[in-house]
Short mmCIF file of C-alpha atoms in Angstrom, two decimals:
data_model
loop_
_atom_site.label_atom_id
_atom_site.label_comp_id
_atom_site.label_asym_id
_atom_site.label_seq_id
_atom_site.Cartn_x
_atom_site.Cartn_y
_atom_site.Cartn_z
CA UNK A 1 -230.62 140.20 58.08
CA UNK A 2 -229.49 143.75 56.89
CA UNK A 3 -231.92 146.27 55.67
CA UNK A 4 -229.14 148.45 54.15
CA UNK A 5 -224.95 148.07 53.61
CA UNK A 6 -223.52 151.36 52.61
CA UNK A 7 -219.65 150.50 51.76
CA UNK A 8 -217.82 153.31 51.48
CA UNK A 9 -214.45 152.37 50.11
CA UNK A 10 -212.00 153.29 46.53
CA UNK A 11 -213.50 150.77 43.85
CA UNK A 12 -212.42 150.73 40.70
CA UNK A 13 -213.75 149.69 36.90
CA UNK A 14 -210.53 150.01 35.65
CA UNK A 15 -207.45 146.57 34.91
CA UNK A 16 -204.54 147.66 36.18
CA UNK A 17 -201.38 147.16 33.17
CA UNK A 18 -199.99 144.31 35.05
CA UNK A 19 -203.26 142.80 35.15
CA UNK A 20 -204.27 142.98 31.43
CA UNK A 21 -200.61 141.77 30.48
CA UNK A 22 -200.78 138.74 32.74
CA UNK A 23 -201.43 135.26 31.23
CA UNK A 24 -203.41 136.71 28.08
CA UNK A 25 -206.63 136.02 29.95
CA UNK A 26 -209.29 138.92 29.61
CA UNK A 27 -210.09 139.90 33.16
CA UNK A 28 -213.34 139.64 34.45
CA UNK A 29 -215.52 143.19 34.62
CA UNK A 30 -215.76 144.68 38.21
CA UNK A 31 -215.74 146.60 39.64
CA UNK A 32 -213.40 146.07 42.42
CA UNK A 33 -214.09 147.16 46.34
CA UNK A 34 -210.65 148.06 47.82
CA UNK A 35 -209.63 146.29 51.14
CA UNK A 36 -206.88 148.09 53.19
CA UNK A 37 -204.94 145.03 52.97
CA UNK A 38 -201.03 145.95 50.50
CA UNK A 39 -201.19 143.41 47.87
CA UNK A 40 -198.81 140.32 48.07
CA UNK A 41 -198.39 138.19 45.11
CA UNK A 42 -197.91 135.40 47.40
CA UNK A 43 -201.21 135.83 49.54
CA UNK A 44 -204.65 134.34 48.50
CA UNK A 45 -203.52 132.80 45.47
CA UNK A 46 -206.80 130.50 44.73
CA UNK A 47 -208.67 133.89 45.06
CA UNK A 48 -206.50 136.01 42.47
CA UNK A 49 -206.24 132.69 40.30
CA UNK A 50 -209.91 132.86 40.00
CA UNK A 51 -210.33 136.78 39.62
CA UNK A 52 -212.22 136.60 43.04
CA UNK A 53 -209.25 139.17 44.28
CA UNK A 54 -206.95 141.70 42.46
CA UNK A 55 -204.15 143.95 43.04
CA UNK A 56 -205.38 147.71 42.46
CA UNK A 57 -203.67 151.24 43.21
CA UNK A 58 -205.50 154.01 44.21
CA UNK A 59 -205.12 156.96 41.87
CA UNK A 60 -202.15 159.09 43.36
CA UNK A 61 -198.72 158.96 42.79
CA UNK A 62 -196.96 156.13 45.39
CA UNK A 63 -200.51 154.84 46.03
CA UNK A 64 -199.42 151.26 47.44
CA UNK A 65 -201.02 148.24 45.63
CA UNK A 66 -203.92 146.96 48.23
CA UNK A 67 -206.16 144.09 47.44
CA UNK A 68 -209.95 144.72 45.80
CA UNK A 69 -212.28 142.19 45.72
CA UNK A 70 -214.57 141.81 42.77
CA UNK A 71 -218.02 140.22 41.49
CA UNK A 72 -216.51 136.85 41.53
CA UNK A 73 -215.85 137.19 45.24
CA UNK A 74 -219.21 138.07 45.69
CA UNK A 75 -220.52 135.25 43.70
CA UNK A 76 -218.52 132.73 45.47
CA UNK A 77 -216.84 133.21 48.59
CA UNK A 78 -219.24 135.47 50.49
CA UNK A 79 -221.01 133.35 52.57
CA UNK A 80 -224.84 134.01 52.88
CA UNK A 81 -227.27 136.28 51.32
CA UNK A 82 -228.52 139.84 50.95
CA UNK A 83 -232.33 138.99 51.34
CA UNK A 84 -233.87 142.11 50.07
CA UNK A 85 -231.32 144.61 51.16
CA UNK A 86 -230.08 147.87 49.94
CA UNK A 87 -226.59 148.19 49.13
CA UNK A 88 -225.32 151.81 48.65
CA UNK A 89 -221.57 151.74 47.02
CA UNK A 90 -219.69 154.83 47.68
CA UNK A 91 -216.66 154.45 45.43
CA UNK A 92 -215.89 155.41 41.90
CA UNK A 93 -217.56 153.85 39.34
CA UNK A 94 -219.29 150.92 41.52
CA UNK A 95 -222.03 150.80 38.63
CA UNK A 96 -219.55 151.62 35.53
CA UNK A 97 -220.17 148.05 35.07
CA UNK A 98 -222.79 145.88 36.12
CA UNK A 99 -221.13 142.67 37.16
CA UNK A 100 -220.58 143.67 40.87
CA UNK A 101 -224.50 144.65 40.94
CA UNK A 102 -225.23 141.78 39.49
CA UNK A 103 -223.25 139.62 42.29
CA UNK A 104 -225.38 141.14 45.02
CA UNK A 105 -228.58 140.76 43.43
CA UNK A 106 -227.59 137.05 42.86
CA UNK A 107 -227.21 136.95 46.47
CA UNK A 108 -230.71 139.04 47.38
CA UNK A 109 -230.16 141.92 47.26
CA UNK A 110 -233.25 144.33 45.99
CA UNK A 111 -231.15 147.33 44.89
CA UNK A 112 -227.65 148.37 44.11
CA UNK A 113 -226.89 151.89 44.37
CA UNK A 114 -223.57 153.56 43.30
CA UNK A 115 -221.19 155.93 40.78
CA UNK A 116 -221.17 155.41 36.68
CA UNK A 117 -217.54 156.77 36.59
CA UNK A 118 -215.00 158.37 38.89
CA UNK A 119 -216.25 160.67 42.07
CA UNK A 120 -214.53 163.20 44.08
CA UNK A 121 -214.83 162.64 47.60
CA UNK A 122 -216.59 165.60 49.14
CA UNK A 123 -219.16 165.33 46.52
CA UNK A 124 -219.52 161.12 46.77
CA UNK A 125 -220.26 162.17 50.73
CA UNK A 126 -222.44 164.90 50.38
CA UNK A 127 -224.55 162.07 48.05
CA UNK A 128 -224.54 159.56 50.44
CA UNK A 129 -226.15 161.52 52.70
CA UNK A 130 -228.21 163.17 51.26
CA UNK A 131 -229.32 159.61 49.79
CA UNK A 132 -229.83 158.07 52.95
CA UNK A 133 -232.13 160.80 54.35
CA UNK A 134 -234.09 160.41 51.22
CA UNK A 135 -233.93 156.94 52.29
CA UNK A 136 -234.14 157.01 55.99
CA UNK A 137 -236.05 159.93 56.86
CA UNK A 138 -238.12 160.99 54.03
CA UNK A 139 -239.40 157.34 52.90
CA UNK A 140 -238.28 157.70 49.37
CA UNK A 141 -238.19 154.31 47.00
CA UNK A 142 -234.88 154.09 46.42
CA UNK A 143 -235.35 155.59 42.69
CA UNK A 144 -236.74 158.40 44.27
CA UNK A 145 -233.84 158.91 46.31
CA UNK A 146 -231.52 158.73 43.87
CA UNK A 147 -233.74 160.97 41.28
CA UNK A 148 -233.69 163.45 44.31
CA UNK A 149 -229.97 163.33 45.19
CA UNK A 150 -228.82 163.82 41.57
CA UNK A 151 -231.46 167.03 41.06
CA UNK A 152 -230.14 168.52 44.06
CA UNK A 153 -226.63 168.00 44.04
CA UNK A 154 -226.11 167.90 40.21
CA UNK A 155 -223.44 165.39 39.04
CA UNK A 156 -219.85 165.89 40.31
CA UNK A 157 -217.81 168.75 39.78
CA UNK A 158 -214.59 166.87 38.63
CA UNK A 159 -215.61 164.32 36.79
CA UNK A 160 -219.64 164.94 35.70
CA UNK A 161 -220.86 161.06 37.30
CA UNK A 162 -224.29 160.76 39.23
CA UNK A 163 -225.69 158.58 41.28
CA UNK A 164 -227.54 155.40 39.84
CA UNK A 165 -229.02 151.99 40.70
CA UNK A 166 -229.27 148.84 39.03
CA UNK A 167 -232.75 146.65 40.54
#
């Protein structure tokens, strides 16, 4: 019954090297919403069997292993749907690669917004914001929005993404 999700959590495009070394299976695309729950081989084992759950690090030196959930998760253990709702993804490269989009559009959802690559966070929050007044307070389309929020803010200092959304 949501009109709009914003998550704003660390996701990730990228396989960690344990990953792409295990089993000589190709991993499925993500990307990958981090949980706050440390990573425990041991834990959810159907889930990381399946690729619905995966052991990522954020990227910092000691970063602890957490869990991230991926498209697969989406596609089969969320319970429900997204009837036409609007979900904003504020977390590197949550459009890199469409799988995770396409999850939540298989589930209703009527737009995905998000990164194409890595975004630093001041610049990922002055987006948001500025996205959702687009959204909230101006009336934009959600293409609008986005159009807006990239001409104003300009891509990201660090690493040169922008916003984008996938219908």
């Amino acid at each position: 019954g949501y009109a709009l999700i914003v998550f704003q959590t660390h996701s990730t495009s990228q396989v960690l090297a344990s990953d792409e070394a295990g089993g000589g299976r190709d991993p499925a695309p993500g990307p990958f919403l981090f949980t706050t729950e440390l990573y425990a081989p041991q834990r959810h084992l159907t889930l990381q069997v399946s690729d619905q759950v995966r052991a990522s690090e954020l990227f910092f030196e000691g970063s602890p292993q957490l869990f991230a959930v991926g498209p697969a998760f989406v596609r089969r253990s969320m319970r429900g749907l997204f009837s036409d709702t609007l979900i904003i993804i504020g977390g590197c490269q949550s459009l890199a690669a469409p799988d995770l989009a396409e999850a939540f559009l298989e589930k209703g959802a009527s737009v995905v917004i998000g990164w194409d690559e890595m975004v630093n966070l001041s610049h990922n929050n002055q987006a948001v914001l500025h996205l959702l007044d687009g959204l909230l307070v101006q009336g934009l389309t959600p293409a609008e929005a986005v159009q807006r929020t990239n001409a104003h803010l300009g891509p990201d200092p660090v690493y040169n993404s922008l916003l984008d959304l996938v219908e």
